[in-house]
mmCIF file of C-alpha atoms in Angstrom:
data_model
loop_
_atom_site.group_PDB
_atom_site.id
_atom_site.type_symbol
_atom_site.label_atom_id
_atom_site.label_comp_id
_atom_site.label_asym_id
_atom_site.label_seq_id
_atom_site.Cartn_x
_atom_site.Cartn_y
_atom_site.Cartn_z
ATOM 1 C CA UNK A 749 86.130 86.319 56.778
ATOM 2 C CA UNK A 750 84.602 87.830 59.863
ATOM 3 C CA UNK A 751 86.610 89.571 62.316
ATOM 4 C CA UNK A 752 86.461 87.712 65.489
ATOM 5 C CA UNK A 753 85.021 89.936 68.514
ATOM 6 C CA UNK A 754 87.664 90.096 71.674
ATOM 7 C CA UNK A 755 86.495 88.521 74.702
ATOM 8 C CA UNK A 756 84.920 90.478 77.657
ATOM 9 C CA UNK A 757 87.810 89.640 79.946
ATOM 10 C CA UNK A 758 90.646 91.284 77.387
ATOM 11 C CA UNK A 759 87.951 94.256 76.526
ATOM 12 C CA UNK A 760 88.185 94.574 80.219
ATOM 13 C CA UNK A 761 91.966 94.887 80.762
ATOM 14 C CA UNK A 762 91.852 96.956 77.613
ATOM 15 C CA UNK A 763 89.664 99.386 79.588
ATOM 16 C CA UNK A 764 91.220 99.290 82.963
ATOM 17 C CA UNK A 765 94.520 100.328 81.433
ATOM 18 C CA UNK A 766 93.492 103.005 79.284
ATOM 19 C CA UNK A 767 89.761 104.203 79.198
ATOM 20 C CA UNK A 768 89.024 107.574 77.914
ATOM 21 C CA UNK A 769 85.883 109.702 78.629
ATOM 22 C CA UNK A 770 83.733 110.713 76.043
ATOM 23 C CA UNK A 771 83.960 114.485 75.297
ATOM 24 C CA UNK A 772 81.134 117.002 76.991
ATOM 25 C CA UNK A 773 80.094 119.210 79.994
ATOM 26 C CA UNK A 774 78.100 116.220 81.581
ATOM 27 C CA UNK A 775 79.370 114.063 84.195
ATOM 28 C CA UNK A 776 80.412 110.870 82.128
ATOM 29 C CA UNK A 777 81.461 107.564 83.239
ATOM 30 C CA UNK A 778 83.352 104.702 81.147
ATOM 31 C CA UNK A 779 83.580 101.309 81.815
ATOM 32 C CA UNK A 780 81.277 97.625 82.313
ATOM 33 C CA UNK A 781 78.653 96.250 84.155
ATOM 34 C CA UNK A 782 76.011 94.022 84.565
ATOM 35 C CA UNK A 783 73.025 96.205 84.206
ATOM 36 C CA UNK A 784 70.946 93.864 86.206
ATOM 37 C CA UNK A 785 70.311 90.063 87.109
ATOM 38 C CA UNK A 786 66.912 89.051 89.264
ATOM 39 C CA UNK A 787 66.928 85.744 90.493
ATOM 40 C CA UNK A 788 64.208 83.792 91.277
ATOM 41 C CA UNK A 789 64.637 84.228 94.876
ATOM 42 C CA UNK A 790 63.116 88.059 94.599
ATOM 43 C CA UNK A 791 66.675 89.257 94.850
ATOM 44 C CA UNK A 792 68.138 91.704 92.143
ATOM 45 C CA UNK A 793 72.271 92.076 91.721
ATOM 46 C CA UNK A 794 73.849 94.510 89.384
ATOM 47 C CA UNK A 795 77.372 95.897 88.624
ATOM 48 C CA UNK A 796 78.981 98.873 87.737
ATOM 49 C CA UNK A 797 82.949 99.069 86.825
ATOM 50 C CA UNK A 798 83.883 102.355 85.902
ATOM 51 C CA UNK A 799 87.726 103.108 85.647
ATOM 52 C CA UNK A 800 87.003 106.297 84.408
ATOM 53 C CA UNK A 801 84.988 109.162 85.901
ATOM 54 C CA UNK A 802 84.402 112.724 85.291
ATOM 55 C CA UNK A 803 84.071 113.638 88.828
ATOM 56 C CA UNK A 804 86.356 111.636 90.703
ATOM 57 C CA UNK A 805 88.652 108.434 90.799
ATOM 58 C CA UNK A 806 87.163 105.287 88.891
ATOM 59 C CA UNK A 807 85.062 103.145 91.071
ATOM 60 C CA UNK A 808 83.167 99.967 91.344
ATOM 61 C CA UNK A 809 79.680 99.376 92.811
ATOM 62 C CA UNK A 810 77.348 96.490 93.689
ATOM 63 C CA UNK A 811 73.670 96.870 93.962
ATOM 64 C CA UNK A 812 71.501 94.718 95.663
ATOM 65 C CA UNK A 813 67.769 94.647 95.982
ATOM 66 C CA UNK A 814 66.008 92.358 98.336
ATOM 67 C CA UNK A 815 62.593 90.393 97.657
ATOM 68 C CA UNK A 816 60.544 93.353 99.609
ATOM 69 C CA UNK A 817 61.879 96.262 97.167
ATOM 70 C CA UNK A 818 65.215 97.791 99.595
ATOM 71 C CA UNK A 819 67.814 98.969 97.199
ATOM 72 C CA UNK A 820 71.409 98.886 99.238
ATOM 73 C CA UNK A 821 74.659 100.111 96.713
ATOM 74 C CA UNK A 822 78.024 99.311 97.900
ATOM 75 C CA UNK A 823 80.643 101.050 96.392
ATOM 76 C CA UNK A 824 84.661 101.447 96.901
ATOM 77 C CA UNK A 825 84.604 105.323 96.709
ATOM 78 C CA UNK A 826 82.702 107.913 98.680
ATOM 79 C CA UNK A 827 78.734 108.135 98.002
ATOM 80 C CA UNK A 828 78.706 111.660 95.954
ATOM 81 C CA UNK A 829 81.436 110.311 93.637
ATOM 82 C CA UNK A 830 79.659 107.120 93.141
ATOM 83 C CA UNK A 831 76.113 105.764 91.857
ATOM 84 C CA UNK A 832 74.337 107.081 95.040
ATOM 85 C CA UNK A 833 75.178 110.572 93.667
ATOM 86 C CA UNK A 834 72.520 109.973 91.096
ATOM 87 C CA UNK A 835 70.094 107.188 92.954
ATOM 88 C CA UNK A 836 70.223 108.082 96.320
ATOM 89 C CA UNK A 837 66.447 109.033 96.659
ATOM 90 C CA UNK A 838 65.772 105.431 95.481
ATOM 91 C CA UNK A 839 68.535 103.987 98.192
ATOM 92 C CA UNK A 840 67.969 102.177 101.427
ATOM 93 C CA UNK A 841 71.442 101.906 102.471
ATOM 94 C CA UNK A 842 74.608 103.051 101.261
ATOM 95 C CA UNK A 843 78.054 101.003 102.169
ATOM 96 C CA UNK A 844 81.540 102.130 101.354
ATOM 97 C CA UNK A 845 83.533 99.143 101.204
ATOM 98 C CA UNK A 846 86.142 96.984 98.782
ATOM 99 C CA UNK A 847 85.057 95.413 95.738
ATOM 100 C CA UNK A 848 87.010 92.961 94.253
ATOM 101 C CA UNK A 849 86.178 91.709 90.481
ATOM 102 C CA UNK A 850 88.441 88.936 89.059
ATOM 103 C CA UNK A 851 88.222 87.579 85.712
ATOM 104 C CA UNK A 852 88.796 83.929 85.811
ATOM 105 C CA UNK A 853 88.255 83.442 82.058
ATOM 106 C CA UNK A 854 87.798 84.702 78.928
ATOM 107 C CA UNK A 855 83.971 85.303 79.762
ATOM 108 C CA UNK A 856 83.946 84.349 83.759
ATOM 109 C CA UNK A 857 84.093 86.745 86.419
ATOM 110 C CA UNK A 858 83.730 86.549 90.085
ATOM 111 C CA UNK A 859 82.661 89.767 92.269
ATOM 112 C CA UNK A 860 83.019 89.748 95.689
ATOM 113 C CA UNK A 861 82.206 92.314 98.631
ATOM 114 C CA UNK A 862 83.317 90.977 101.952
ATOM 115 C CA UNK A 863 81.052 93.877 104.035
ATOM 116 C CA UNK A 864 77.940 92.138 102.593
ATOM 117 C CA UNK A 865 79.262 89.121 102.528
ATOM 118 C CA UNK A 866 78.507 88.387 98.611
ATOM 119 C CA UNK A 867 80.416 86.390 96.647
ATOM 120 C CA UNK A 868 78.673 86.224 92.773
ATOM 121 C CA UNK A 869 79.834 84.228 89.751
ATOM 122 C CA UNK A 870 78.789 85.211 86.541
ATOM 123 C CA UNK A 871 79.333 83.365 82.948
ATOM 124 C CA UNK A 872 78.424 85.407 79.743
ATOM 125 C CA UNK A 873 77.607 84.103 76.497
ATOM 126 C CA UNK A 874 77.426 86.006 72.870
ATOM 127 C CA UNK A 875 74.141 84.850 70.667
ATOM 128 C CA UNK A 876 73.645 85.613 67.433
ATOM 129 C CA UNK A 877 71.153 88.582 68.660
ATOM 130 C CA UNK A 878 74.137 90.081 70.366
ATOM 131 C CA UNK A 879 76.575 89.698 68.191
ATOM 132 C CA UNK A 880 73.596 91.540 65.659
ATOM 133 C CA UNK A 881 73.322 94.428 67.946
ATOM 134 C CA UNK A 882 76.825 94.572 68.538
ATOM 135 C CA UNK A 883 77.894 95.067 64.884
ATOM 136 C CA UNK A 884 75.221 97.851 64.611
ATOM 137 C CA UNK A 885 76.606 99.925 67.423
ATOM 138 C CA UNK A 886 79.621 100.042 65.550
ATOM 139 C CA UNK A 887 78.456 101.456 62.325
ATOM 140 C CA UNK A 888 76.161 104.005 64.381
ATOM 141 C CA UNK A 889 77.380 107.626 63.683
ATOM 142 C CA UNK A 890 79.514 108.905 67.584
ATOM 143 C CA UNK A 891 76.292 111.980 66.727
ATOM 144 C CA UNK A 892 73.581 109.559 67.107
ATOM 145 C CA UNK A 893 74.505 108.109 70.767
ATOM 146 C CA UNK A 894 73.417 111.325 72.217
ATOM 147 C CA UNK A 895 69.999 111.348 70.069
ATOM 148 C CA UNK A 896 67.224 110.739 72.392
ATOM 149 C CA UNK A 897 65.061 109.466 69.820
ATOM 150 C CA UNK A 898 67.629 107.058 68.636
ATOM 151 C CA UNK A 899 68.690 105.689 71.818
ATOM 152 C CA UNK A 900 64.544 104.698 72.207
ATOM 153 C CA UNK A 901 64.520 102.854 69.122
ATOM 154 C CA UNK A 902 67.697 100.733 70.037
ATOM 155 C CA UNK A 903 66.273 100.377 73.890
ATOM 156 C CA UNK A 904 63.231 98.961 72.253
ATOM 157 C CA UNK A 905 65.006 96.781 69.610
ATOM 158 C CA UNK A 906 67.363 95.130 72.060
ATOM 159 C CA UNK A 907 64.547 94.450 74.693
ATOM 160 C CA UNK A 908 62.675 92.479 71.998
ATOM 161 C CA UNK A 909 65.838 90.516 70.623
ATOM 162 C CA UNK A 910 67.036 89.596 73.990
ATOM 163 C CA UNK A 911 63.928 89.801 76.113
ATOM 164 C CA UNK A 912 64.840 92.381 78.448
ATOM 165 C CA UNK A 913 61.543 93.694 79.357
ATOM 166 C CA UNK A 914 61.635 97.588 79.160
ATOM 167 C CA UNK A 915 64.679 99.408 78.746
ATOM 168 C CA UNK A 916 65.354 102.864 79.323
ATOM 169 C CA UNK A 917 68.846 104.431 77.716
ATOM 170 C CA UNK A 918 67.169 108.154 78.596
ATOM 171 C CA UNK A 919 65.209 109.796 81.217
ATOM 172 C CA UNK A 920 65.561 110.702 84.497
ATOM 173 C CA UNK A 921 67.725 109.065 87.653
ATOM 174 C CA UNK A 922 65.957 109.283 91.374
ATOM 175 C CA UNK A 923 67.581 112.182 92.265
ATOM 176 C CA UNK A 924 66.593 114.033 89.392
ATOM 177 C CA UNK A 925 69.554 114.331 86.756
ATOM 178 C CA UNK A 926 68.889 113.357 83.143
ATOM 179 C CA UNK A 927 70.921 110.478 82.396
ATOM 180 C CA UNK A 928 71.971 108.824 78.671
ATOM 181 C CA UNK A 929 73.111 105.365 78.444
ATOM 182 C CA UNK A 930 75.380 104.147 75.486
ATOM 183 C CA UNK A 931 75.982 100.396 75.805
ATOM 184 C CA UNK A 932 78.665 100.094 72.890
ATOM 185 C CA UNK A 933 78.847 96.084 73.228
ATOM 186 C CA UNK A 934 76.517 93.317 74.978
ATOM 187 C CA UNK A 935 76.712 89.916 76.117
ATOM 188 C CA UNK A 936 74.064 87.612 78.043
ATOM 189 C CA UNK A 937 74.445 86.451 81.408
ATOM 190 C CA UNK A 938 74.562 82.929 80.860
ATOM 191 C CA UNK A 939 75.109 81.352 84.166
ATOM 192 C CA UNK A 940 75.059 83.184 87.566
ATOM 193 C CA UNK A 941 75.390 81.859 91.343
ATOM 194 C CA UNK A 942 75.207 84.533 94.162
ATOM 195 C CA UNK A 943 75.720 83.741 97.895
ATOM 196 C CA UNK A 944 74.482 86.904 100.133
ATOM 197 C CA UNK A 945 75.167 86.757 103.815
ATOM 198 C CA UNK A 946 75.523 82.965 103.591
ATOM 199 C CA UNK A 947 72.020 82.567 101.589
ATOM 200 C CA UNK A 948 72.251 81.383 97.682
ATOM 201 C CA UNK A 949 69.928 83.680 95.601
ATOM 202 C CA UNK A 950 68.863 81.162 93.154
ATOM 203 C CA UNK A 951 68.703 80.986 89.630
ATOM 204 C CA UNK A 952 68.173 83.796 87.391
ATOM 205 C CA UNK A 953 64.415 84.681 86.171
ATOM 206 C CA UNK A 954 62.416 87.550 85.404
ATOM 207 C CA UNK A 955 61.020 89.123 88.230
ATOM 208 C CA UNK A 956 57.099 90.806 87.805
ATOM 209 C CA UNK A 957 56.849 93.459 88.132
ATOM 210 C CA UNK A 958 59.975 94.974 86.662
ATOM 211 C CA UNK A 959 62.110 96.945 88.922
ATOM 212 C CA UNK A 960 63.231 100.271 88.035
ATOM 213 C CA UNK A 961 64.868 103.347 89.807
ATOM 214 C CA UNK A 962 63.487 106.184 88.051
ATOM 215 C CA UNK A 963 63.502 105.655 84.479
ATOM 216 C CA UNK A 964 66.565 103.158 84.561
ATOM 217 C CA UNK A 965 64.615 99.810 84.315
ATOM 218 C CA UNK A 966 66.508 96.770 85.781
ATOM 219 C CA UNK A 967 66.419 94.259 82.511
ATOM 220 C CA UNK A 968 64.376 91.486 83.141
ATOM 221 C CA UNK A 969 67.170 89.273 81.920
ATOM 222 C CA UNK A 970 71.047 89.229 82.816
ATOM 223 C CA UNK A 971 73.146 91.593 80.581
ATOM 224 C CA UNK A 972 76.356 92.562 80.445
ATOM 225 C CA UNK A 973 77.526 95.742 78.761
ATOM 226 C CA UNK A 974 80.542 97.774 77.805
ATOM 227 C CA UNK A 975 79.974 101.616 77.223
ATOM 228 C CA UNK A 976 79.389 104.774 78.465
ATOM 229 C CA UNK A 977 76.615 106.763 81.005
ATOM 230 C CA UNK A 978 76.600 110.290 81.231
ATOM 231 C CA UNK A 979 74.302 112.309 83.622
ATOM 232 C CA UNK A 980 73.620 116.005 84.056
ATOM 233 C CA UNK A 981 75.825 118.199 85.933
ATOM 234 C CA UNK A 982 74.328 118.175 89.538
ATOM 235 C CA UNK A 983 72.878 121.296 90.342
ATOM 236 C CA UNK A 984 71.437 121.469 93.971
ATOM 237 C CA UNK A 985 68.824 124.068 93.179
ATOM 238 C CA UNK A 986 67.400 121.267 90.975
ATOM 239 C CA UNK A 987 68.295 118.200 91.831
ATOM 240 C CA UNK A 988 68.434 116.327 95.227
ATOM 241 C CA UNK A 989 71.845 115.928 97.024
ATOM 242 C CA UNK A 990 71.209 112.864 99.206
ATOM 243 C CA UNK A 991 72.431 109.701 98.872
ATOM 244 C CA UNK A 992 70.208 107.678 100.348
ATOM 245 C CA UNK A 993 66.631 108.107 101.214
ATOM 246 C CA UNK A 994 67.265 107.763 104.751
ATOM 247 C CA UNK A 995 69.805 110.995 104.334
ATOM 248 C CA UNK A 996 66.880 112.578 102.489
ATOM 249 C CA UNK A 997 64.589 111.788 105.663
ATOM 250 C CA UNK A 998 62.114 109.729 103.304
ATOM 251 C CA UNK A 999 61.512 106.104 102.865
ATOM 252 C CA UNK A 1000 62.614 104.527 99.188
ATOM 253 C CA UNK A 1001 59.709 103.575 96.973
ATOM 254 C CA UNK A 1002 59.344 99.977 96.342
#
């Protein structure tokens, strides 16, 4: 008899209670998020929730991209302890603000960012393809999660099976640090409604051309993942330290 996979809400609650970081000397994060969700209005949203971080307290972050290509990153900790540490040169604006993630059901959650203001409801769904990928990930030896050739193959396989467009599980972030992403369990975003500043963002839909931040491609279909991410340690001699394009005195690429 096949063992039933726990619900996303259950896994999230366990992570919040007892998340452990992967071993290593890199800058490491463990948690979950919506890797990216494009809407037919041209807006894009993404969510990161990392209860465990090797560089500071756990945190949440919401990313928003306007139809003209401007990124705003919201986070509930200082930018240098959050995603802007790695993606700053690609961000137009950052905002430190409370972020609330409320799991309203086994596969439903609502993300609220009062400062935006944003209310974003998400419903997740498992499919035969996500179940197959999740089973394969459980069987993968731990050492292979750091193998870039294996990660490239995993990204191409997931992109093909889930119709995600390009997927980059390793590469360099806009500030120059090398990264590796390890999505250990996946669900698709089945339904989503987002209201930003009183405007409904529309229906989830692919975006052409596909958006990216450095070598991290925003999936062209909403996908939710549990996993870990590792970044090269920040070296001010080799990496940008700006947490936004404005702070760097440049313009973020569209």
